[in-house]
Tab-separated table of N, CA and C and ligand atoms in Angstrom:
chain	number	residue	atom	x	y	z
A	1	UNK	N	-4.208	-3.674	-22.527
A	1	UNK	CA	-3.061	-2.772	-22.329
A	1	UNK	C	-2.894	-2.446	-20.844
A	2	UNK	N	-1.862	-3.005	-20.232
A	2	UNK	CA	-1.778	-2.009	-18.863
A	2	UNK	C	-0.928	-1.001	-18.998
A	3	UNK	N	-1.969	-0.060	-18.012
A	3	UNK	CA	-1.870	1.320	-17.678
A	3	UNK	C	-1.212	1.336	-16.536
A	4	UNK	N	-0.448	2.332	-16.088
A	4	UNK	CA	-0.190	2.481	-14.763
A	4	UNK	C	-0.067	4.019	-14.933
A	5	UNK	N	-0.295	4.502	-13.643
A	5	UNK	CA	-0.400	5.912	-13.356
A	5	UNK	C	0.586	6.580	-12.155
A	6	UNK	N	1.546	7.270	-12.741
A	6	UNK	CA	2.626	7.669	-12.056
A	6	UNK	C	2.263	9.533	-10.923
A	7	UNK	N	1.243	9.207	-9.979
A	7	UNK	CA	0.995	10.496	-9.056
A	7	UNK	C	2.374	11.294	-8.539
A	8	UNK	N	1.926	12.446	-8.704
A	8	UNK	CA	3.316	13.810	-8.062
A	8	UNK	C	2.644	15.281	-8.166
A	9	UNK	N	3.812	15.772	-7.279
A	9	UNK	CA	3.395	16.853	-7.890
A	9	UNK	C	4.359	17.255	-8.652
A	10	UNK	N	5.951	16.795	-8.715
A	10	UNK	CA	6.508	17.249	-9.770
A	10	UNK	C	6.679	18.401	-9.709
A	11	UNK	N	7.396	19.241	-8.907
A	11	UNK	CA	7.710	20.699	-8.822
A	11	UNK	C	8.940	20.674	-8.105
A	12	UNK	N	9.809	20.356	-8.871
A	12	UNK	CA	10.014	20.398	-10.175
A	12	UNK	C	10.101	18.690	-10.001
A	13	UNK	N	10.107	17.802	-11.195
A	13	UNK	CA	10.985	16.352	-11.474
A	13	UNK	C	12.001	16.446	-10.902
A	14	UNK	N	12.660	15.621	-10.503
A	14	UNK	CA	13.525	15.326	-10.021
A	14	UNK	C	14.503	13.701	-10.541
A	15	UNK	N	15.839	13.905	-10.482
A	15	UNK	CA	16.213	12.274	-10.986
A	15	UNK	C	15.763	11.319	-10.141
A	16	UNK	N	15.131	11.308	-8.979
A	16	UNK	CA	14.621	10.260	-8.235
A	16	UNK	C	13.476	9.891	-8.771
A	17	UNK	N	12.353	10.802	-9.311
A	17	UNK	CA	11.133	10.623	-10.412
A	17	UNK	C	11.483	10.157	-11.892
A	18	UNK	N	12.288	10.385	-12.428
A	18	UNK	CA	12.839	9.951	-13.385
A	18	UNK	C	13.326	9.129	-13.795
A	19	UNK	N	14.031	8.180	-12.544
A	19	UNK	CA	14.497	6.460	-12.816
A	19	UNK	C	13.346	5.678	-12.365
A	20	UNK	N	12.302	6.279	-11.592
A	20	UNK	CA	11.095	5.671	-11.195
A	20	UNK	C	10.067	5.288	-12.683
A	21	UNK	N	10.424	6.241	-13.124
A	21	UNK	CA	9.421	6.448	-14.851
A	21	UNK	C	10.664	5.488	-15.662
A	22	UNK	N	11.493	5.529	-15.535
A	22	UNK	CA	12.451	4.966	-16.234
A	22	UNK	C	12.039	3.691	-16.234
A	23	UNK	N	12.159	3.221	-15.075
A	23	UNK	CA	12.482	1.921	-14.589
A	23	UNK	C	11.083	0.922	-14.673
A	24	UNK	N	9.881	1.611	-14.247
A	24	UNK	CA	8.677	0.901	-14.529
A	24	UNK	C	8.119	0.855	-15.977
A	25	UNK	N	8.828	1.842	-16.644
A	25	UNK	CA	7.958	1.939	-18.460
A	25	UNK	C	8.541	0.387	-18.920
A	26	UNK	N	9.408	-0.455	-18.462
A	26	UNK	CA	9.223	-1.375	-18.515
A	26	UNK	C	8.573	-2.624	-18.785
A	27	UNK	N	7.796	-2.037	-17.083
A	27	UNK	CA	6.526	-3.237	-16.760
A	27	UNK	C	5.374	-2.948	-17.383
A	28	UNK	N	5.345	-1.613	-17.822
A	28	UNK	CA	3.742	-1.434	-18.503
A	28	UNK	C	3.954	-0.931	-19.719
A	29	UNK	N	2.658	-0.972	-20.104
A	29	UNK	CA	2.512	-0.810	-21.810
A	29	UNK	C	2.278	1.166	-22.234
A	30	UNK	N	1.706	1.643	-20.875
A	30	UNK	CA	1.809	2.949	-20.963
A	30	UNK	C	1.616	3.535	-19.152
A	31	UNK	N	2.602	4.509	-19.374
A	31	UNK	CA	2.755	5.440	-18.046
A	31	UNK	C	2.151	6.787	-17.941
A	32	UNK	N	1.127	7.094	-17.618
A	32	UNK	CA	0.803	8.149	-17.444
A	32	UNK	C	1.230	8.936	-16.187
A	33	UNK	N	2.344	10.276	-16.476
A	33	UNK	CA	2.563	11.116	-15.368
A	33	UNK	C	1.394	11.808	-14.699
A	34	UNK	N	0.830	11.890	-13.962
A	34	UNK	CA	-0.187	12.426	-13.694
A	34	UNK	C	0.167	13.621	-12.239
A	35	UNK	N	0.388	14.637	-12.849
A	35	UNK	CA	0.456	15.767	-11.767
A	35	UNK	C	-0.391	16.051	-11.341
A	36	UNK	N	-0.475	16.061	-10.143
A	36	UNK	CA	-1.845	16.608	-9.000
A	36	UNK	C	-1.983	18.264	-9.256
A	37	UNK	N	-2.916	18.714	-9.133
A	37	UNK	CA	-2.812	20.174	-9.322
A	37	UNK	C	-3.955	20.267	-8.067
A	38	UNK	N	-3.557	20.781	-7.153
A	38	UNK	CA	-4.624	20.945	-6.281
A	38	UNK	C	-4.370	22.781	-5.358
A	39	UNK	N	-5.545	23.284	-5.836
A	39	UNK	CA	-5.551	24.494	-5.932
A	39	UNK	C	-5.562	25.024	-4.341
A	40	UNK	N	-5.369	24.471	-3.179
A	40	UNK	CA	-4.805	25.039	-2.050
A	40	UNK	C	-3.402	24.901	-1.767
A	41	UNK	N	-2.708	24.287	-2.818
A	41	UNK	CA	-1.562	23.669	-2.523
A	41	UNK	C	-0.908	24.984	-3.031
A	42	UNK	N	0.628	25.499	-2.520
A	42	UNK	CA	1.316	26.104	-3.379
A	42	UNK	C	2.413	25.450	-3.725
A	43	UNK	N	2.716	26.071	-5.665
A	43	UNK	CA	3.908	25.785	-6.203
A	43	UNK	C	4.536	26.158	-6.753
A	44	UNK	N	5.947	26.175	-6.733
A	44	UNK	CA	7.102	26.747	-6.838
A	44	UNK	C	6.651	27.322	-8.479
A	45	UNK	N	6.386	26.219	-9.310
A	45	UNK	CA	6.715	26.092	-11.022
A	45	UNK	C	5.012	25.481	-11.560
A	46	UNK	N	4.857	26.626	-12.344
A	46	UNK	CA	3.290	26.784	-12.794
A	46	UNK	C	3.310	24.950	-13.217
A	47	UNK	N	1.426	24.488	-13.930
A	47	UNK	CA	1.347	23.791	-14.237
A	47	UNK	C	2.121	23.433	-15.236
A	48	UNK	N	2.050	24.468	-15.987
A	48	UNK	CA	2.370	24.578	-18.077
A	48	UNK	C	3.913	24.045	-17.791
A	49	UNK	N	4.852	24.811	-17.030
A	49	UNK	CA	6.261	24.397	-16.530
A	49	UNK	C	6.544	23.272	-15.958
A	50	UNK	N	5.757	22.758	-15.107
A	50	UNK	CA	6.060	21.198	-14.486
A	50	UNK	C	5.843	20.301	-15.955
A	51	UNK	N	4.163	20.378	-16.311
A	51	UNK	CA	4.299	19.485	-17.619
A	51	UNK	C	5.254	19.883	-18.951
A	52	UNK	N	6.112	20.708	-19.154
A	52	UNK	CA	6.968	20.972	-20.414
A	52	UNK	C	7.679	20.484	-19.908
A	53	UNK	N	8.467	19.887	-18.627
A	53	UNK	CA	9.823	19.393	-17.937
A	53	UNK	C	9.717	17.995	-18.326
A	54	UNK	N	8.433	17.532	-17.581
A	54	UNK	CA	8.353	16.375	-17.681
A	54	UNK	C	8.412	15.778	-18.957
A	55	UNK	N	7.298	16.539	-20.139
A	55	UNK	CA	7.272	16.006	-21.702
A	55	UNK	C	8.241	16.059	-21.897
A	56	UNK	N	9.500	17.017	-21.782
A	56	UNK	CA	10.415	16.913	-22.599
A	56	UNK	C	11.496	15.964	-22.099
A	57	UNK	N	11.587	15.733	-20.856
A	57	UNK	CA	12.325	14.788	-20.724
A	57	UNK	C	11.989	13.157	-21.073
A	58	UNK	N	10.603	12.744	-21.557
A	58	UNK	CA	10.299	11.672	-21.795
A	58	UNK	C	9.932	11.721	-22.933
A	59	UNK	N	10.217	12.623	-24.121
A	59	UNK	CA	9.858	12.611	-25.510
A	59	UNK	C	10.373	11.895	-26.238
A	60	UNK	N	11.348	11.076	-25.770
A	60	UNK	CA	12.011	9.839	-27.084
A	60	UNK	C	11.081	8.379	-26.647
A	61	UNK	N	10.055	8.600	-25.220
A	61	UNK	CA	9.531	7.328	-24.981
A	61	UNK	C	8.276	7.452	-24.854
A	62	UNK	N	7.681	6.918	-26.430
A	62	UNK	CA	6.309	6.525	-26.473
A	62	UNK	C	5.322	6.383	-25.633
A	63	UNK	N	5.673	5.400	-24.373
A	63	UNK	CA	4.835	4.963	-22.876
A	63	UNK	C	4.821	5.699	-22.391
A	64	UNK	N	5.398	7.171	-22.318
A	64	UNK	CA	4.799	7.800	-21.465
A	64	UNK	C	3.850	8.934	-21.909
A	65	UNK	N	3.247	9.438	-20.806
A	65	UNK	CA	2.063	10.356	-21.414
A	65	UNK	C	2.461	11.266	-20.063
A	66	UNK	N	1.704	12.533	-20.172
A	66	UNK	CA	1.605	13.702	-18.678
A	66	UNK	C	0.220	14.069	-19.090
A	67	UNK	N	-0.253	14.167	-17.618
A	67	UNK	CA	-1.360	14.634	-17.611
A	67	UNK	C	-1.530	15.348	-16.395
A	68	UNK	N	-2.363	16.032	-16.411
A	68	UNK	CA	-3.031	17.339	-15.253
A	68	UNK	C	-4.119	16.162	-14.217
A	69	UNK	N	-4.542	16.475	-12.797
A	69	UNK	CA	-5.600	16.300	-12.060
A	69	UNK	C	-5.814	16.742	-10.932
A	70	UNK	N	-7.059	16.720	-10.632
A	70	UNK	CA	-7.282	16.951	-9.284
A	70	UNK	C	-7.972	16.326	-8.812
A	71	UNK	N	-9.025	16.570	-7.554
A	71	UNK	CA	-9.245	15.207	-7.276
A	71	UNK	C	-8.634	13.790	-6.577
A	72	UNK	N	-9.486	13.030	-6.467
A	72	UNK	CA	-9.206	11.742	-5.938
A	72	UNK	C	-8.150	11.062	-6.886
A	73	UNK	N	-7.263	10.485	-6.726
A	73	UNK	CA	-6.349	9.279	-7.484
A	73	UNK	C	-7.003	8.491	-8.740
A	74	UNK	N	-7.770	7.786	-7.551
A	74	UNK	CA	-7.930	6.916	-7.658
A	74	UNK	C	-9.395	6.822	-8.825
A	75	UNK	N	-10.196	8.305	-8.965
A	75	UNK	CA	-10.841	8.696	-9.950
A	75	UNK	C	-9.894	9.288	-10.981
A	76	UNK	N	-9.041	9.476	-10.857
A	76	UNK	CA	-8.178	9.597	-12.562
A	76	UNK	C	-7.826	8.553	-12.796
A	77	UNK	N	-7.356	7.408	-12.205
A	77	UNK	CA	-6.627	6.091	-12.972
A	77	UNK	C	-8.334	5.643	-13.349
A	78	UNK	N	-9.189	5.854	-13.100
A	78	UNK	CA	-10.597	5.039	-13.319
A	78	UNK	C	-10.834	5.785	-14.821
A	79	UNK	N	-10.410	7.148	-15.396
A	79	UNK	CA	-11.241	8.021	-15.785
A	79	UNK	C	-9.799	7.222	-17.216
A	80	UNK	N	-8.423	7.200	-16.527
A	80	UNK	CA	-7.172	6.709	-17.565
A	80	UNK	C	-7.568	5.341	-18.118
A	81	UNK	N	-8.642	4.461	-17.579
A	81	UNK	CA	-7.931	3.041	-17.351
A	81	UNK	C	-6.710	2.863	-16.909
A	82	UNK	N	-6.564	3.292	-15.810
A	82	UNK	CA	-5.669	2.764	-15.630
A	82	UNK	C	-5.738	1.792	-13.874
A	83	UNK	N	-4.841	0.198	-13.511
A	83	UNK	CA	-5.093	-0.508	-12.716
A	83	UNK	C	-4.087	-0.303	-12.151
A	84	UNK	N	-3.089	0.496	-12.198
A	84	UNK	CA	-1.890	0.357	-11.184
A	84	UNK	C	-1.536	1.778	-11.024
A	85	UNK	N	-1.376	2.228	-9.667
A	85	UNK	CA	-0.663	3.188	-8.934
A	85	UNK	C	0.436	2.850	-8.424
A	86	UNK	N	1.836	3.714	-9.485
A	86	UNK	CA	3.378	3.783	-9.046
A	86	UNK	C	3.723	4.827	-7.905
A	87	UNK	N	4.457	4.324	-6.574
A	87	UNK	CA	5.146	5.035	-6.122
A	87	UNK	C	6.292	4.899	-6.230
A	88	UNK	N	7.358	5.649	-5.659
A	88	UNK	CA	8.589	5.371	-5.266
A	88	UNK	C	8.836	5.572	-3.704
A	89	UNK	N	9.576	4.603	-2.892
A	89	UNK	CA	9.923	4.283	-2.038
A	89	UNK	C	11.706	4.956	-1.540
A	90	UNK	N	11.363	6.360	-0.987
A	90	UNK	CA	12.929	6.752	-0.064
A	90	UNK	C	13.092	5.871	1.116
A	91	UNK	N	12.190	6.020	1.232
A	91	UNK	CA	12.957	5.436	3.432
A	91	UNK	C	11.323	4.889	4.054
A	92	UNK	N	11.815	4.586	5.042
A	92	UNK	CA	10.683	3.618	5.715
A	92	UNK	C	9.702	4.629	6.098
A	93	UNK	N	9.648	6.405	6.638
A	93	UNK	CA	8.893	6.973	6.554
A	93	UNK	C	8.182	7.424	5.832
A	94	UNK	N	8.998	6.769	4.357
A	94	UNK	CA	7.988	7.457	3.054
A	94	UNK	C	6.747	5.863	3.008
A	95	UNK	N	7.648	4.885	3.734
A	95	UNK	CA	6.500	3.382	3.537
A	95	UNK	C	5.703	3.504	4.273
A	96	UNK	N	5.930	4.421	5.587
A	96	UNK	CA	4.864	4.169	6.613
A	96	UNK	C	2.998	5.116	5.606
A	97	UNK	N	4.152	6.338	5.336
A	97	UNK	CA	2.351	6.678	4.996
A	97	UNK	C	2.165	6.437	3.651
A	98	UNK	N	2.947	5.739	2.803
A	98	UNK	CA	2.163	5.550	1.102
A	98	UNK	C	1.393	4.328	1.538
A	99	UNK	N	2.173	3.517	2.897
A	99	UNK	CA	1.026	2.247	2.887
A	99	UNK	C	-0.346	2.743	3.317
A	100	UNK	N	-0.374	3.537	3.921
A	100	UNK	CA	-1.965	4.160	4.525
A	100	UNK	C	-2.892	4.262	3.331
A	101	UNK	N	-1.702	5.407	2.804
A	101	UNK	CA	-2.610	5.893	1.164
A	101	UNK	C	-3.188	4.678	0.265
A	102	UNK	N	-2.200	4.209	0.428
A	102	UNK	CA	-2.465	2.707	-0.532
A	102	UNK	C	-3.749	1.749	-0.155
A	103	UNK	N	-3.403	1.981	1.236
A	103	UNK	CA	-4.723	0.805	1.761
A	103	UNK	C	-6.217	1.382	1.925
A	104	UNK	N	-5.613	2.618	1.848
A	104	UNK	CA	-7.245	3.805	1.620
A	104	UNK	C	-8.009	3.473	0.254
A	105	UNK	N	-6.715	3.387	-0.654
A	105	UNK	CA	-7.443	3.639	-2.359
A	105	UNK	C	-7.654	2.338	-2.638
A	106	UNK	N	-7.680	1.262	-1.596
A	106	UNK	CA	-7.377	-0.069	-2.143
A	106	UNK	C	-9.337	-0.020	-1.694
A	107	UNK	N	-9.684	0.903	-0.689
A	107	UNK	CA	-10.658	0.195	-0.029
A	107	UNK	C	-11.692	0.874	-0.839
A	108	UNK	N	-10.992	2.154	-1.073
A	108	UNK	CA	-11.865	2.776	-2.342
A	108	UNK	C	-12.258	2.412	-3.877
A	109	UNK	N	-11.253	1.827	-4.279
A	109	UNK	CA	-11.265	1.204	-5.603
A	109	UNK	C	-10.753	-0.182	-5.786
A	110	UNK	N	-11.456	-1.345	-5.048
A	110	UNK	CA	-10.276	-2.599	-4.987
A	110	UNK	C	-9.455	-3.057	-6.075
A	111	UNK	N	-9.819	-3.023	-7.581
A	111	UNK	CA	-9.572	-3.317	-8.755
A	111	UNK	C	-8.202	-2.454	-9.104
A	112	UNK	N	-7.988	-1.576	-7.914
A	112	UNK	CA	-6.609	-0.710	-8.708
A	112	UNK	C	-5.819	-1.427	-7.286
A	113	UNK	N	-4.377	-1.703	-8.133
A	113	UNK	CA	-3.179	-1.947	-7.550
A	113	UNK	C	-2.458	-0.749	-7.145
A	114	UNK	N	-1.603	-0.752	-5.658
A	114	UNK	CA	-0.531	0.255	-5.702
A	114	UNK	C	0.673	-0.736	-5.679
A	115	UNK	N	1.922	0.371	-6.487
A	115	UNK	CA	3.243	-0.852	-7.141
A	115	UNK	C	4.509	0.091	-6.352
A	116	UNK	N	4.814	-0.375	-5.433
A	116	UNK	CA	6.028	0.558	-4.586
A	116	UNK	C	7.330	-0.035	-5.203
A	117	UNK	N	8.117	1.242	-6.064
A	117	UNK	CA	9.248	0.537	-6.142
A	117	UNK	C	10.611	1.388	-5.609
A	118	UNK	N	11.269	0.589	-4.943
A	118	UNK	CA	12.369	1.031	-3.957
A	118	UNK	C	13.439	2.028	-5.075
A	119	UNK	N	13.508	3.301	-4.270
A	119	UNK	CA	14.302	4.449	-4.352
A	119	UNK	C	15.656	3.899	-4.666
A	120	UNK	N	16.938	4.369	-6.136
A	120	UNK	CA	18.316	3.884	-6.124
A	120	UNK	C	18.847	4.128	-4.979
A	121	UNK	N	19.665	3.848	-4.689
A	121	UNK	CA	20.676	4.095	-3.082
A	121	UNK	C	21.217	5.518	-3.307
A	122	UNK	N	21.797	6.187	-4.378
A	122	UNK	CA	21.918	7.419	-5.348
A	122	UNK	C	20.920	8.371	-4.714
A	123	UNK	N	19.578	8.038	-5.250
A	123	UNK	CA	18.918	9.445	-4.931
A	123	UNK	C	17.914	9.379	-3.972
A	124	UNK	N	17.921	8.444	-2.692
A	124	UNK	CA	17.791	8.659	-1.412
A	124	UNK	C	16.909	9.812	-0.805
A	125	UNK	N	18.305	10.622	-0.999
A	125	UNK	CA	18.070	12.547	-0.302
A	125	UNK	C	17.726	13.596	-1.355
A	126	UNK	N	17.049	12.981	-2.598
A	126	UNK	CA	16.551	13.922	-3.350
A	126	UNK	C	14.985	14.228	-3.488
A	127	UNK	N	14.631	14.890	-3.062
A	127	UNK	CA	13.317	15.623	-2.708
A	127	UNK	C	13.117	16.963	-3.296
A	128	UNK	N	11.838	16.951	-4.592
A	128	UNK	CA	11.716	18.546	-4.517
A	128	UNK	C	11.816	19.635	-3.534
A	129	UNK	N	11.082	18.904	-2.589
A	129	UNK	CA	11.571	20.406	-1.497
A	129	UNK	C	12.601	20.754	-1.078
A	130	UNK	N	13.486	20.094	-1.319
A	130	UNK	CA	15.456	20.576	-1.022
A	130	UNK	C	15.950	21.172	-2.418
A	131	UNK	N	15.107	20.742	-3.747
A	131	UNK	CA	15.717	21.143	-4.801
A	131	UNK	C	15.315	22.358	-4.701
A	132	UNK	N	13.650	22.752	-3.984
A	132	UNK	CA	12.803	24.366	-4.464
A	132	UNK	C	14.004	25.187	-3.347
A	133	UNK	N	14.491	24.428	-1.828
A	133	UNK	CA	15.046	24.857	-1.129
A	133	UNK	C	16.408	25.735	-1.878
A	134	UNK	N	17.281	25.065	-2.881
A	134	UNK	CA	18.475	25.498	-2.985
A	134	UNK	C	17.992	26.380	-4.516
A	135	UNK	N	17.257	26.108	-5.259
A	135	UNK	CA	16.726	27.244	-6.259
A	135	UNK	C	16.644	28.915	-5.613
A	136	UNK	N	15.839	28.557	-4.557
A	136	UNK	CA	15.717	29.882	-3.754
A	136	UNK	C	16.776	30.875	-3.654
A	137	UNK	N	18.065	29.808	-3.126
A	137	UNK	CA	19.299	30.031	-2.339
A	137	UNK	C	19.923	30.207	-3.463
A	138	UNK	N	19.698	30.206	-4.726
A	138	UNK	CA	20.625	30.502	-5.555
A	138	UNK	C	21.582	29.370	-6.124
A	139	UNK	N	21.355	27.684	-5.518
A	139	UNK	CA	22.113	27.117	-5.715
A	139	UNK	C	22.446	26.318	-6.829
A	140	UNK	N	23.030	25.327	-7.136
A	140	UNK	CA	23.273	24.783	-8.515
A	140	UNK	C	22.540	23.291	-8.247
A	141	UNK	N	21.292	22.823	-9.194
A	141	UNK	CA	20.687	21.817	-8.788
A	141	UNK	C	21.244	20.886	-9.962
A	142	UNK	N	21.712	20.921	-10.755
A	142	UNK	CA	21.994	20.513	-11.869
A	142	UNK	C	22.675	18.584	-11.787
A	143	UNK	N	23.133	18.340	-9.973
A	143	UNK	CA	23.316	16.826	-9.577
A	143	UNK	C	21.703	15.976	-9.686
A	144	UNK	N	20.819	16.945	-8.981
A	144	UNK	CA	19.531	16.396	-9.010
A	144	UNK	C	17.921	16.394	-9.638
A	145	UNK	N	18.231	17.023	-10.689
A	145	UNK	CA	16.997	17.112	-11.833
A	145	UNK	C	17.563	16.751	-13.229
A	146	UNK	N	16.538	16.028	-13.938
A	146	UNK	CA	17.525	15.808	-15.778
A	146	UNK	C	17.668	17.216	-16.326
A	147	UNK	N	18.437	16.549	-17.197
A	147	UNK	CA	19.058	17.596	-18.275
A	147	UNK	C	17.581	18.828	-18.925
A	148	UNK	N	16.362	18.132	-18.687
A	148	UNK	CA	15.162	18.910	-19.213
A	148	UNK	C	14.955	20.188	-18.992
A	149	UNK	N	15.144	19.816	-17.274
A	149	UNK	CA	14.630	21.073	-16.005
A	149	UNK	C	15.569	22.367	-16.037
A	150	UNK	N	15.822	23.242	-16.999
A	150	UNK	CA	16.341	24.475	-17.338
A	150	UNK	C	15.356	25.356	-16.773
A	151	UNK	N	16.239	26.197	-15.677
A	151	UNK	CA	15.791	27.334	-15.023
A	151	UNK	C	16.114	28.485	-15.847
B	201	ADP	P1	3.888	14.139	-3.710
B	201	ADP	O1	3.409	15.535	-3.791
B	201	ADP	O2	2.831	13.095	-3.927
B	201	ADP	O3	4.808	13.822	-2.543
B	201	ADP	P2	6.219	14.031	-5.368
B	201	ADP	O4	6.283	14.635	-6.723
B	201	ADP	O5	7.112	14.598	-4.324
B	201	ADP	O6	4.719	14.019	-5.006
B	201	ADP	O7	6.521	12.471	-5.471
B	201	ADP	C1	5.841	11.636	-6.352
B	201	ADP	C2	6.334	10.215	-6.165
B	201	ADP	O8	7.738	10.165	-6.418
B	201	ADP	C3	6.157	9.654	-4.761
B	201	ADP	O9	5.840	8.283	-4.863
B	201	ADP	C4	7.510	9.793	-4.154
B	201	ADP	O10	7.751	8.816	-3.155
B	201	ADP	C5	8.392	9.546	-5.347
B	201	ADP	N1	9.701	10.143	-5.193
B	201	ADP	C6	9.997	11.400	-4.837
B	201	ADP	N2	11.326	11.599	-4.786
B	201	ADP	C7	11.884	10.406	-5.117
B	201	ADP	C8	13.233	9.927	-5.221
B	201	ADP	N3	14.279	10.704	-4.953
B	201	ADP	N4	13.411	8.639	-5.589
B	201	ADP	C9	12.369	7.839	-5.834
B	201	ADP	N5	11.087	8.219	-5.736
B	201	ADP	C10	10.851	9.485	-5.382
């Protein structure tokens, strides 16, 4: 069975995370969302809230799964079975450092793949932190998160 393991933090999903999960449940036999939870980090939308967004927006598709971690990556896809790490690809500054990351976990775990797949032309400029930005502001995010993500 391949596994692949979809890293974020997912605060909130976003439709740019969402055609990424879309688009690779494809290539694999199961997708595990795997939200980072890393306890110096702050976030907007508790754990329990990021993972109810995510489940519910992927509840008609079997392949996917959500899960919690912390920690190294590259010890949860070991702990999932899982051999492939999904990113998604905005712009050449998001390639410059996922390739770093990538070539770090490659040296750490050679047996796991990272699978970069290029951002729609659509959602480009969609970034949780512009979505937590206009939540703040009161604004209407409703162009750039699925139908799940009810504030
Ligand atoms: P992180 O905290 O690791 O940056 P994010 O939840 O922001 O986590 O992103 C998780 C993954 O989703 C990353 O690979 C990121 O490049 C990708 N991603 C984020 N926004 C988009 C988007 N609009 N389109 C495609 N991929 C995206």
């Amino acid at each position: 069975m391949k596994t692949a393991l979809f890293p974020g933090s997912f605060d909130p999903i976003t439709l740019g995370h969402a055609d990424i999960i879309t688009r690779t449940s494809g290539l694999f036999d199961r997708i595990i969302i795997g939200i980072g939870n890393n306890t110096s980090k702050q976030y907007m939308f508790s754990l329990k809230q990021r993972t109810e967004w995510i489940r519910k927006c992927f509840e008609q598709n079997p392949k996917v799964e959500v899960h919690s971690y912390s920690g190294l990556t590259v010890e949860f896809c070991k702990k999932m079975n899982a051999l492939y790490i999904i990113r998604g690809l905005r712009s050449s500054s998001d390639f410059q450092y996922e390739q770093n990351i990538a070539q770090m976990n490659k040296s750490l775990a050679p047996e796991i793949e990272t699978v970069f797949i290029p951002c729609r032309p659509a959602y480009t400029a969609i970034t949780s932190t512009i979505v937590r930005d206009i939540i703040r502001n009161n604004g209407s995010i409703v162009s750039f998160v699925p139908d799940c993500v009810v504030l």
